[in-house]
């Protein structure tokens, strides 16, 4: 309120094309310069690159996912006002006819305070917009107190992202006379001058793009220009929960994602996060979504989220750390090290980044010996590669000393130091011990005392989290004199685990190192038993330990797969083009069965569809149920509306089959409106449903996801909705980089037409009927590309 009132192979790097990472905050035709003071800027520029197939680019210019536009807040008077010289200004007309179209042309989402219609404290919401918007456009045509007050707030808190425009006068107040201000033209009635309107819109759009695309260190505020030592506050510090309207989108998102995380619904998290439009809220949401996906063990999806976050804000330190962390978890060690080293160049005293580097070195060390079966050789190999062990210990120690309240690196340093001494006692030269080992021996007692004292004090807090409690438990494994002490510590940690399987598996893997090295055997085994019992309770389906209780590696079992399906409805009178003759149902069912058998589909696999329409989707669900495979059906409409639109056109028999398969114990139907809410304005309901089903199919990773599609490879955009949606699903899977298997029904059509033609020709020759000749021509039009 500014006034007084086909089968494709998985891509090598699927993360760069994952749909969850495609929305961008860069306006069209204007890529922001990423030349700030940190090395993350250049990296973020190339963090997400989506390359669609050539045919998709040519035929589907619209983006496959929602595009997030940067937010522009307009500061200006409302209604009709007079200037100091009595001239008239119609600011509502100026906004609607010129400012709003200019900002939209520049790729921004414009907003003016009087456009806030939702309930809430409009004044507070206005302050949030003013402080957090990517761009503030201020109309300074008249000396309006509210406008200059709001401009002063923006100048004081944000150093960049502000532009000035004005009409009518050639001067500016003294305090901002030296700030570049773009002039525009109005008539005597105070509305945009039609003669100059097009040029003024282009000029404002160009200035908006240039302001947004300027160097990240560029300073647009005269306050920050003059007071060079002034530090811009963290944007999180500018957030207030009182701005209920501004943060409503985030709060609604948080509620749904929290439920999705508890129910392990990856598709919900990915889709809901993708749809957030406000870039500032999106940055907050990406961080939460990344944590949720990581806690579910989906490192590749978490990586895609954090890289998307770096597009929104390349300077986000947490996103940079998490990018490196998940690269390492995915086995891309060299990339992870480079990311961490660049981060430490920018922030040498970052405790968490230093600790991440210690983790990378630890895993390089364990990789050198963990697969050796022979006990003696395994221990000797662990000692022979202790240079990586020492490097890891030193990195963890440095991280702990930077921040003594960060227990994670301290406990790891202590654990690895104990291991180093244990191995040195067995294999090091007693007469000439390694000086690094000697140094570690000397530091161990002091480190152990400091950690035990700090952690024992911390765990007395009722709000102590899982990582604090498990850190003390891990210390007990190394230092306790009796097993019950270890057991009590681990059981207490479980009370804070919230039955999170990822947490439990992380702690389990730490103990596996000790077990593989045969250290503190009884203590380690007692802790492992407690964790494995809890993991079995949380979910047997998800837990696959690497070692048996005897320490031997378990035999590798086949990965569990997910099957995504899309396909044509059965031919019916309303269809524009024939794609699935009802007479060929048995053939199509057999083709679907063959595709599932090709991938050795088993009951432990899971299938997804973006509907249950009359035709191939019901057939697929029926075949899966026969094979004992669970099917999750994503429906874009409520049941009655869906049946009317997508099932009833096939006939009563298909309606009966819909109800029968939907009621099958292996088939679960989920409704879009109930589960993830209504789509945003402008988002296609059915394409959204496709994205939702596809993202859900990524629960076991893209490498285990397969799309089976009944599709004839039509080159141009089909007219039938089910054909359009089948094509859309294939394009989505191509962008994601998953495997696609197609079933082409064109042969069914040709054979069907040939049989009819043969009968018609027989009838025509027997009767000499002109009516048969007319029908013949109509049938030939069913397949324009078919040879006659």
Coordinates of C-alpha atoms in Angstrom, one line a residue, residues 27 108 168 225 345 357 362 389 430 467 579 612 703 716 719 742 746 749 757:
X27 CA 14.0 -13.8 -17.5
X108 CA 9.2 -10.7 -14.5
X168 CA 6.5 15.0 -16.5
X225 CA 27.3 3.2 -2.6
X345 CA 38.6 -20.8 -1.0
X357 CA 36.1 -32.9 2.9
X362 CA 37.4 -41.2 4.8
X389 CA 43.0 -41.9 6.9
X430 CA 57.8 -49.9 16.5
X467 CA 22.7 -36.6 15.7
X579 CA -5.1 -45.9 -32.5
X612 CA -7.0 -45.6 -15.6
X703 CA 18.2 -46.2 -13.2
X716 CA 3.0 -33.9 -35.3
X719 CA -5.4 -33.9 -31.6
X742 CA 7.1 -48.4 -26.8
X746 CA -0.1 -48.9 -36.2
X749 CA -4.8 -50.2 -37.6
X757 CA -11.4 -52.7 -47.3

